[in-house]
XYZ file of C-alpha atoms in Angstrom:
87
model
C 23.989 -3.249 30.811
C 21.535 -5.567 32.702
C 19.714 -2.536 33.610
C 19.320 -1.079 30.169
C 18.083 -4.606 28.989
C 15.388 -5.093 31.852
C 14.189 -1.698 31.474
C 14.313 -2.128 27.614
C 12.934 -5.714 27.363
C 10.134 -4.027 30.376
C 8.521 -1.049 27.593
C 8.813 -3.475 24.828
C 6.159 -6.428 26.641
C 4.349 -3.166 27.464
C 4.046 -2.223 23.894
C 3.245 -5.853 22.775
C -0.064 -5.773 24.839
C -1.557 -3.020 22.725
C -1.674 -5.110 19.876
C -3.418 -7.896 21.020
C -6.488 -8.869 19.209
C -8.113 -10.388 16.167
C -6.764 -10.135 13.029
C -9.978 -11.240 11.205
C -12.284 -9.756 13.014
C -12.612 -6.845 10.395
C -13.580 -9.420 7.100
C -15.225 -6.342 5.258
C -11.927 -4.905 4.515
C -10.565 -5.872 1.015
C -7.355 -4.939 -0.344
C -8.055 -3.100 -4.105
C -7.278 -5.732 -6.580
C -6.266 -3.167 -9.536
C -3.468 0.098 -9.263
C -6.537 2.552 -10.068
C -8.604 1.273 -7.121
C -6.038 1.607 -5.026
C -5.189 4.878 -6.075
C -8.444 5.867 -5.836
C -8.800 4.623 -2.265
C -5.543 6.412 -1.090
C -6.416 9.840 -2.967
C -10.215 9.892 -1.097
C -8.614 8.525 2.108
C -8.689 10.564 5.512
C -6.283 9.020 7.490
C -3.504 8.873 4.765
C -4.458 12.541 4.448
C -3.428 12.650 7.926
C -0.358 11.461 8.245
C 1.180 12.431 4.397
C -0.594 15.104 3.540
C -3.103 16.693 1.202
C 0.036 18.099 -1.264
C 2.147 14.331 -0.996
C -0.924 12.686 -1.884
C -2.175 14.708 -4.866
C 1.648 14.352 -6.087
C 2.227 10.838 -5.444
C -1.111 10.211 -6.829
C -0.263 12.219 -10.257
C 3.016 10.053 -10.854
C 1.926 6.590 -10.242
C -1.231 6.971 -12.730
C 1.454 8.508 -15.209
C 3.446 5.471 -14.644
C 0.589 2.885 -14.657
C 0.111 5.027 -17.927
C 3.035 4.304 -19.653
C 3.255 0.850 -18.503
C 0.276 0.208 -20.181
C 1.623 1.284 -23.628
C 3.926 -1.403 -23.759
C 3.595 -3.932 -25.790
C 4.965 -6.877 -23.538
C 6.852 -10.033 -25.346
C 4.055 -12.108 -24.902
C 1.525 -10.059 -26.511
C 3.592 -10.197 -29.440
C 4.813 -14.047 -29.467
C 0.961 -14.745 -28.890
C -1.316 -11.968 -30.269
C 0.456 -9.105 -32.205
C 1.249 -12.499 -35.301
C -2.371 -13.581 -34.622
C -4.047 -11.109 -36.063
């Protein structure tokens, strides 16, 4: 069991080294503040690509816009306390 643990507790301090660095190094890099940006950004995005696929994307893709769609039909409870009686 010691064994196992050493050699265990040995790859994973190996593994930690890789990611040592600066997380702020890279300040140009902005998260997409709205869904369509983001969807944008993930539909025109090579490395995604890479790792999901050209077919998962365009699918994925497809449904969220549908759903960000739909969502946006809805007529939440304070649009109508505050600005559906408004009018």
């Amino acid at each position: 069991v010691c064994c196992a643990a050493s050699s265990a507790w040995s790859k994973a301090s190996t593994r930690a080294h890789r990611w040592v660095g600066r997380g702020y190094e890279r300040r140009n890099l902005r998260l997409p503040l709205t869904i369509e940006d983001a969807l944008e950004r993930m539909e025109n995005s090579k490395t995604i690509e890479k790792y999901l696929g050209k077919k998962f994307i365009i699918g994925y893709v497809a449904v969220k816009r549908a759903e960000h769609e739909n969502f946006k039909r809805v007529i939440s409870s304070w649009e109508r306390e505050f600005l559906l009686f408004a009018v």
